[in-house]
Tab-separated table of C-alpha atoms in Angstrom:
chain	number	residue	atom	x	y	z
R	26	MET	CA	-80.203	-32.267	17.647
R	27	ASN	CA	-78.322	-35.476	16.936
R	28	PRO	CA	-80.705	-38.306	18.018
R	29	ARG	CA	-77.688	-40.439	18.912
R	30	GLN	CA	-76.432	-37.872	21.439
R	31	PRO	CA	-77.944	-37.216	24.867
R	32	ASP	CA	-78.072	-33.551	25.789
R	33	HIS	CA	-74.962	-31.822	27.096
R	34	ILE	CA	-72.373	-34.606	26.995
R	35	PRO	CA	-69.201	-32.758	28.041
R	36	GLN	CA	-66.565	-32.288	25.352
R	37	ASP	CA	-64.120	-34.062	27.677
R	38	ALA	CA	-66.018	-37.311	27.091
R	39	PHE	CA	-65.548	-37.051	23.319
R	40	ASP	CA	-61.854	-36.248	23.808
R	41	TRP	CA	-61.410	-39.260	26.104
R	42	TYR	CA	-63.111	-41.498	23.555
R	43	ASP	CA	-60.776	-40.215	20.832
R	44	GLU	CA	-57.753	-41.005	23.013
R	45	TYR	CA	-59.148	-44.448	23.827
R	46	ALA	CA	-59.995	-45.213	20.187
R	47	HIS	CA	-56.470	-44.310	19.075
R	48	GLY	CA	-54.594	-46.243	21.727
R	49	LEU	CA	-53.651	-43.234	23.850
R	50	MET	CA	-55.804	-44.382	26.779
R	51	ASP	CA	-56.639	-47.901	27.937
R	52	ARG	CA	-60.232	-49.060	28.353
R	53	ARG	CA	-60.074	-49.148	32.149
R	54	THR	CA	-58.967	-45.513	32.316
R	55	PHE	CA	-61.579	-44.497	29.757
R	56	MET	CA	-64.375	-46.161	31.738
R	57	ARG	CA	-63.102	-44.702	35.018
R	58	LYS	CA	-63.160	-41.207	33.555
R	59	LEU	CA	-66.671	-41.715	32.207
R	60	ALA	CA	-67.794	-42.927	35.625
R	61	GLY	CA	-66.597	-39.640	37.032
R	62	LEU	CA	-69.343	-37.881	35.075
R	63	ALA	CA	-71.982	-39.567	37.239
R	64	THR	CA	-71.859	-36.535	39.518
R	65	LEU	CA	-73.224	-34.524	36.579
R	66	GLY	CA	-76.226	-36.815	36.281
R	67	PHE	CA	-75.045	-39.108	33.484
R	68	THR	CA	-75.387	-42.863	33.754
R	69	MET	CA	-72.711	-45.177	32.375
R	70	SER	CA	-75.244	-46.854	30.113
R	71	ALA	CA	-76.257	-43.513	28.590
R	72	LEU	CA	-72.653	-42.458	28.023
R	73	THR	CA	-71.394	-45.741	26.577
R	74	SER	CA	-74.430	-46.146	24.321
R	75	ALA	CA	-73.786	-42.655	22.980
R	76	LEU	CA	-70.022	-42.887	22.544
R	77	LEU	CA	-69.575	-46.485	21.392
R	78	PRO	CA	-70.786	-47.412	17.881
R	79	ASN	CA	-74.256	-48.727	17.182
R	80	TYR	CA	-74.044	-49.839	13.568
R	81	ALA	CA	-77.777	-50.422	13.287
R	82	LEU	CA	-78.005	-46.632	13.074
R	83	ALA	CA	-75.505	-46.300	10.246
R	84	GLU	CA	-77.226	-47.978	7.306
R	85	GLN	CA	-78.294	-45.411	4.738
R	86	VAL	CA	-78.230	-47.747	1.717
R	87	SER	CA	-79.414	-51.342	2.097
R	88	PHE	CA	-77.231	-54.132	0.750
R	89	ASN	CA	-80.437	-55.289	-0.974
R	90	ASP	CA	-80.859	-51.989	-2.818
R	91	GLU	CA	-81.820	-52.745	-6.425
R	92	ASP	CA	-79.554	-50.001	-7.795
R	93	ILE	CA	-76.342	-51.695	-6.641
R	94	LYS	CA	-74.623	-55.062	-6.521
R	95	ALA	CA	-72.214	-55.917	-3.698
R	96	THR	CA	-69.691	-58.767	-3.584
R	97	TYR	CA	-66.488	-59.664	-1.755
R	98	GLU	CA	-63.409	-59.793	-3.962
R	99	GLU	CA	-59.848	-60.933	-3.277
R	100	PHE	CA	-56.688	-59.407	-4.716
R	101	ASP	CA	-52.981	-60.213	-4.698
R	102	SER	CA	-50.730	-58.262	-2.345
R	103	PRO	CA	-47.211	-59.697	-2.695
R	104	ASN	CA	-45.584	-56.893	-0.683
R	105	GLY	CA	-48.268	-56.952	1.982
R	106	HIS	CA	-49.956	-59.975	3.501
R	107	GLY	CA	-50.002	-61.976	0.277
R	108	LYS	CA	-53.743	-61.743	-0.271
R	109	GLY	CA	-56.306	-59.077	0.477
R	110	ARG	CA	-60.074	-58.946	0.374
R	111	GLY	CA	-62.567	-56.147	0.135
R	112	TYR	CA	-66.201	-55.205	-0.356
R	113	LEU	CA	-66.878	-54.282	-3.983
R	114	VAL	CA	-70.039	-52.347	-4.816
R	115	VAL	CA	-71.000	-51.524	-8.390
R	116	PRO	CA	-74.073	-49.858	-9.862
R	117	SER	CA	-76.511	-52.414	-11.249
R	118	ASN	CA	-76.374	-53.285	-14.931
R	119	VAL	CA	-73.020	-51.647	-15.593
R	120	ASP	CA	-72.418	-51.600	-19.345
R	121	THR	CA	-69.803	-48.865	-19.566
R	122	THR	CA	-66.699	-47.638	-17.794
R	123	LEU	CA	-67.102	-45.687	-14.567
R	124	PRO	CA	-64.867	-43.820	-12.127
R	125	VAL	CA	-63.647	-45.926	-9.206
R	126	VAL	CA	-63.232	-44.977	-5.536
R	127	LEU	CA	-61.258	-46.771	-2.838
R	128	VAL	CA	-62.962	-46.527	0.574
R	129	ILE	CA	-60.611	-46.876	3.555
R	130	HIS	CA	-61.773	-47.737	7.047
R	131	GLU	CA	-60.654	-46.495	10.449
R	132	ASN	CA	-58.146	-48.309	12.675
R	133	ARG	CA	-60.443	-51.250	13.387
R	134	GLY	CA	-61.175	-53.090	10.157
R	135	LEU	CA	-64.033	-53.059	7.690
R	136	ASN	CA	-67.020	-52.292	9.886
R	137	PRO	CA	-70.648	-51.844	8.725
R	138	TYR	CA	-70.402	-48.046	8.564
R	139	VAL	CA	-67.571	-48.145	6.016
R	140	LYS	CA	-69.369	-50.753	3.917
R	141	ASP	CA	-72.384	-48.450	3.894
R	142	VAL	CA	-70.169	-45.601	2.655
R	143	ALA	CA	-69.144	-47.820	-0.267
R	144	ARG	CA	-72.817	-48.456	-1.062
R	145	ARG	CA	-73.529	-44.714	-0.934
R	146	LEU	CA	-70.834	-44.135	-3.547
R	147	ALA	CA	-72.228	-46.854	-5.816
R	148	LYS	CA	-75.657	-45.214	-5.575
R	149	LYS	CA	-74.017	-42.078	-6.963
R	150	GLY	CA	-72.583	-43.902	-9.964
R	151	PHE	CA	-69.099	-44.882	-8.779
R	152	ILE	CA	-67.552	-48.324	-8.483
R	153	ALA	CA	-66.470	-48.520	-4.844
R	154	PHE	CA	-64.094	-50.938	-3.151
R	155	ALA	CA	-63.554	-51.108	0.614
R	156	PRO	CA	-60.656	-53.405	1.615
R	157	ASP	CA	-60.383	-54.983	5.063
R	158	ALA	CA	-56.927	-54.602	6.601
R	159	LEU	CA	-57.790	-57.463	8.960
R	160	PHE	CA	-58.368	-60.045	6.221
R	161	SER	CA	-55.134	-61.918	6.970
R	162	LEU	CA	-56.315	-62.325	10.582
R	163	GLY	CA	-59.777	-63.534	9.618
R	164	GLY	CA	-61.383	-60.179	8.897
R	165	TYR	CA	-63.313	-57.638	10.943
R	166	PRO	CA	-64.387	-59.552	14.073
R	167	GLY	CA	-67.776	-57.962	14.575
R	168	ASN	CA	-66.922	-55.333	17.151
R	169	ASP	CA	-64.602	-52.359	17.136
R	170	ASP	CA	-62.676	-53.103	20.335
R	171	GLU	CA	-61.462	-56.443	19.009
R	172	GLY	CA	-60.871	-55.006	15.561
R	173	ARG	CA	-58.788	-52.176	16.968
R	174	ALA	CA	-56.717	-54.593	19.034
R	175	MET	CA	-56.160	-56.823	16.001
R	176	GLN	CA	-55.079	-53.996	13.713
R	177	LYS	CA	-52.698	-52.687	16.360
R	178	THR	CA	-50.741	-55.976	16.233
R	179	MET	CA	-50.188	-55.789	12.484
R	180	ASP	CA	-47.158	-54.538	10.572
R	181	LYS	CA	-47.983	-51.010	9.391
R	182	ALA	CA	-45.822	-51.253	6.261
R	183	LYS	CA	-47.622	-54.429	5.177
R	184	ILE	CA	-51.012	-52.814	5.757
R	185	GLN	CA	-49.945	-49.865	3.627
R	186	ASN	CA	-48.833	-52.226	0.869
R	187	ASP	CA	-52.163	-54.062	1.066
R	188	PHE	CA	-54.030	-50.819	0.424
R	189	LEU	CA	-51.600	-49.916	-2.348
R	190	ALA	CA	-52.316	-53.295	-3.965
R	191	ALA	CA	-56.057	-52.746	-3.490
R	192	ALA	CA	-55.788	-49.377	-5.222
R	193	HIS	CA	-54.099	-50.953	-8.257
R	194	PHE	CA	-56.657	-53.777	-8.252
R	195	LEU	CA	-59.516	-51.289	-8.355
R	196	LYS	CA	-57.927	-48.916	-10.863
R	197	THR	CA	-57.566	-51.799	-13.339
R	198	HIS	CA	-61.084	-53.180	-12.793
R	199	ALA	CA	-62.729	-54.186	-16.067
R	200	ASN	CA	-65.269	-51.372	-15.789
R	201	SER	CA	-62.858	-48.711	-14.482
R	202	ASN	CA	-62.397	-45.562	-16.545
R	203	GLY	CA	-58.825	-45.437	-15.221
R	204	LYS	CA	-59.431	-42.584	-12.797
R	205	LEU	CA	-59.098	-43.584	-9.167
R	206	GLY	CA	-60.340	-41.628	-6.188
R	207	ALA	CA	-59.869	-42.457	-2.517
R	208	VAL	CA	-61.827	-41.480	0.568
R	209	GLY	CA	-60.893	-42.532	4.080
R	210	PHE	CA	-61.690	-41.825	7.693
R	211	CYS	CA	-59.221	-41.408	10.578
R	212	PHE	CA	-56.589	-44.094	9.825
R	213	GLY	CA	-58.230	-44.238	6.404
R	214	GLY	CA	-57.699	-40.500	6.036
R	215	TYR	CA	-54.010	-41.045	6.699
R	216	MET	CA	-54.022	-43.812	4.081
R	217	VAL	CA	-55.516	-41.454	1.466
R	218	ASN	CA	-52.711	-38.996	2.183
R	219	TYR	CA	-50.190	-41.838	1.998
R	220	LEU	CA	-51.477	-43.194	-1.326
R	221	ALA	CA	-51.372	-39.710	-2.832
R	222	ALA	CA	-47.763	-39.343	-1.690
R	223	VAL	CA	-46.275	-42.802	-2.272
R	224	ASP	CA	-47.212	-42.936	-5.980
R	225	ALA	CA	-47.717	-39.619	-7.742
R	226	ASN	CA	-49.630	-41.230	-10.607
R	227	LEU	CA	-51.981	-43.438	-8.624
R	228	LEU	CA	-54.811	-41.146	-7.513
R	229	SER	CA	-56.808	-38.658	-9.542
R	230	ALA	CA	-58.460	-37.263	-6.397
R	231	GLY	CA	-58.255	-37.861	-2.638
R	232	VAL	CA	-60.586	-36.952	0.223
R	233	PRO	CA	-59.077	-37.644	3.651
R	234	PHE	CA	-61.501	-37.175	6.546
R	235	TYR	CA	-59.611	-36.186	9.710
R	236	GLY	CA	-56.450	-38.011	8.688
R	237	THR	CA	-52.837	-37.165	9.476
R	238	PRO	CA	-50.389	-36.581	6.599
R	239	ALA	CA	-47.902	-38.984	5.079
R	240	SER	CA	-44.286	-38.707	6.185
R	241	LYS	CA	-42.656	-35.443	5.212
R	242	SER	CA	-40.163	-37.113	2.872
R	243	LEU	CA	-43.012	-38.434	0.684
R	244	ARG	CA	-45.140	-35.301	0.429
R	245	LYS	CA	-43.121	-33.832	-2.443
R	246	ASN	CA	-44.588	-36.576	-4.683
R	247	ILE	CA	-48.217	-35.504	-4.301
R	248	LYS	CA	-49.908	-34.489	-7.546
R	249	ALA	CA	-53.524	-35.485	-7.046
R	250	PRO	CA	-56.062	-32.828	-6.022
R	251	LEU	CA	-57.006	-33.187	-2.360
R	252	MET	CA	-60.046	-32.191	-0.344
R	253	ILE	CA	-59.115	-32.143	3.347
R	254	GLN	CA	-62.079	-32.606	5.733
R	255	LEU	CA	-61.439	-31.598	9.369
R	256	GLY	CA	-63.562	-31.183	12.493
R	257	GLU	CA	-63.004	-28.016	14.510
R	258	LEU	CA	-62.769	-29.852	17.852
R	259	ASP	CA	-60.303	-32.498	16.621
R	260	LYS	CA	-57.150	-31.008	18.124
R	261	ARG	CA	-55.001	-34.125	17.706
R	262	VAL	CA	-55.361	-34.239	13.921
R	263	ASN	CA	-55.712	-30.493	13.391
R	264	ASP	CA	-52.313	-29.899	14.985
R	265	SER	CA	-50.752	-31.664	11.983
R	266	TRP	CA	-52.491	-29.469	9.412
R	267	PRO	CA	-50.389	-26.251	9.341
R	268	GLU	CA	-47.161	-28.057	8.440
R	269	TYR	CA	-48.978	-30.268	5.914
R	270	GLU	CA	-50.521	-27.214	4.279
R	271	GLN	CA	-47.107	-25.582	3.974
R	272	ASP	CA	-45.817	-28.622	2.095
R	273	LEU	CA	-48.856	-28.757	-0.192
R	274	LYS	CA	-48.378	-25.101	-1.052
R	275	ALA	CA	-44.629	-25.529	-1.571
R	276	ASN	CA	-45.279	-28.347	-4.046
R	277	ASN	CA	-48.126	-26.548	-5.854
R	278	VAL	CA	-50.681	-29.227	-4.989
R	279	GLU	CA	-54.283	-28.370	-5.788
R	280	TYR	CA	-56.126	-28.653	-2.475
R	281	ILE	CA	-58.991	-27.295	-0.457
R	282	MET	CA	-59.475	-27.671	3.288
R	283	HIS	CA	-62.870	-27.539	4.960
R	284	MET	CA	-63.021	-27.020	8.725
R	285	TYR	CA	-66.408	-27.998	10.147
R	286	LYS	CA	-67.466	-25.778	13.016
R	287	GLY	CA	-68.251	-27.558	16.272
R	288	ALA	CA	-67.468	-30.980	14.798
R	289	ASN	CA	-65.505	-33.717	16.543
R	290	HIS	CA	-63.146	-36.299	15.120
R	291	GLY	CA	-65.368	-38.910	13.498
R	292	PHE	CA	-68.188	-36.473	12.761
R	293	HIS	CA	-69.121	-38.293	9.546
R	294	ASN	CA	-69.611	-41.661	11.291
R	295	ASP	CA	-73.352	-41.899	11.878
R	296	SER	CA	-73.137	-44.732	14.411
R	297	THR	CA	-72.009	-42.687	17.445
R	298	ALA	CA	-72.777	-39.463	19.288
R	299	ARG	CA	-69.861	-37.780	17.527
R	300	TYR	CA	-71.982	-37.784	14.378
R	301	ASP	CA	-72.865	-34.275	13.249
R	302	GLU	CA	-75.638	-34.674	10.688
R	303	LYS	CA	-75.500	-31.176	9.201
R	304	ASN	CA	-71.725	-31.128	8.818
R	305	ALA	CA	-71.595	-34.766	7.690
R	306	GLU	CA	-74.132	-34.171	4.926
R	307	LEU	CA	-72.310	-31.038	3.758
R	308	ALA	CA	-68.966	-32.845	3.775
R	309	TRP	CA	-70.452	-35.735	1.802
R	310	GLN	CA	-72.041	-33.453	-0.800
R	311	ARG	CA	-68.673	-31.772	-1.246
R	312	THR	CA	-66.956	-35.156	-1.526
R	313	ILE	CA	-69.293	-36.364	-4.283
R	314	ALA	CA	-68.947	-33.073	-6.180
R	315	PHE	CA	-65.147	-33.273	-5.886
R	316	PHE	CA	-65.082	-36.813	-7.271
R	317	ASN	CA	-67.477	-35.899	-10.073
R	318	LYS	CA	-65.201	-33.013	-11.049
R	319	ASN	CA	-61.941	-34.962	-10.971
R	320	LEU	CA	-62.880	-38.532	-11.900
R	321	THR	CA	-65.543	-38.280	-14.616
């Protein structure tokens, strides 16, 4: 059993949280709906502690780990917000070139979970870089509600250009072997699909976790191999998959899609009750193997 999840939380609660987290439901409505579950014996404190992130639970690799070195690095983004900044994690004592992986956060800025994902990649021998879309507004504010509200105010095209600039920054890193991968979650999954489509020569491999596709007009440009990671219960994102798959097939893109049984949107994020440890570990093992195959 997931230790972050009280027994028998109704699926409706996860669906409401997904709508709330993606701007389809306001906080007042979300809380009112949760309160309605009191008749089933749930307390508000139990539900909110399960559904809302607790990032103390998400650290798998310490920032003090001797095998890695983490710094914050800035990059130029002339077509975005002028300057960007991200969390760069490299294996310790790098004396050769290595594959590089861009790590793209959800729709709320560079939170601790995504930074931990970057550290996990560095532990596996990749140079990882996790940009913060909120840098021009002062950076991730320390909680997801504020971060989500901040990102919602920003120009989407400029954000996309910031991540495009970050990808070029990372691909040309002094220790890069020239092969760039990208992994992203939710909004970040969309960004992986976008980067694969906007520049056919940019990515050597992409792994979008529960992300919607790039606009249809761009999909014909995709050349990079893709590993699509989807949760079975994530109806909102899964509804976009059949058409996307048709386009990937039509353009002879090398891809594989994994559908994780019983998993919700966000199942890889180990800071909330949506976390599905078994499926998350399997998805991560597949991700690392996919990058090893295509980037080394």
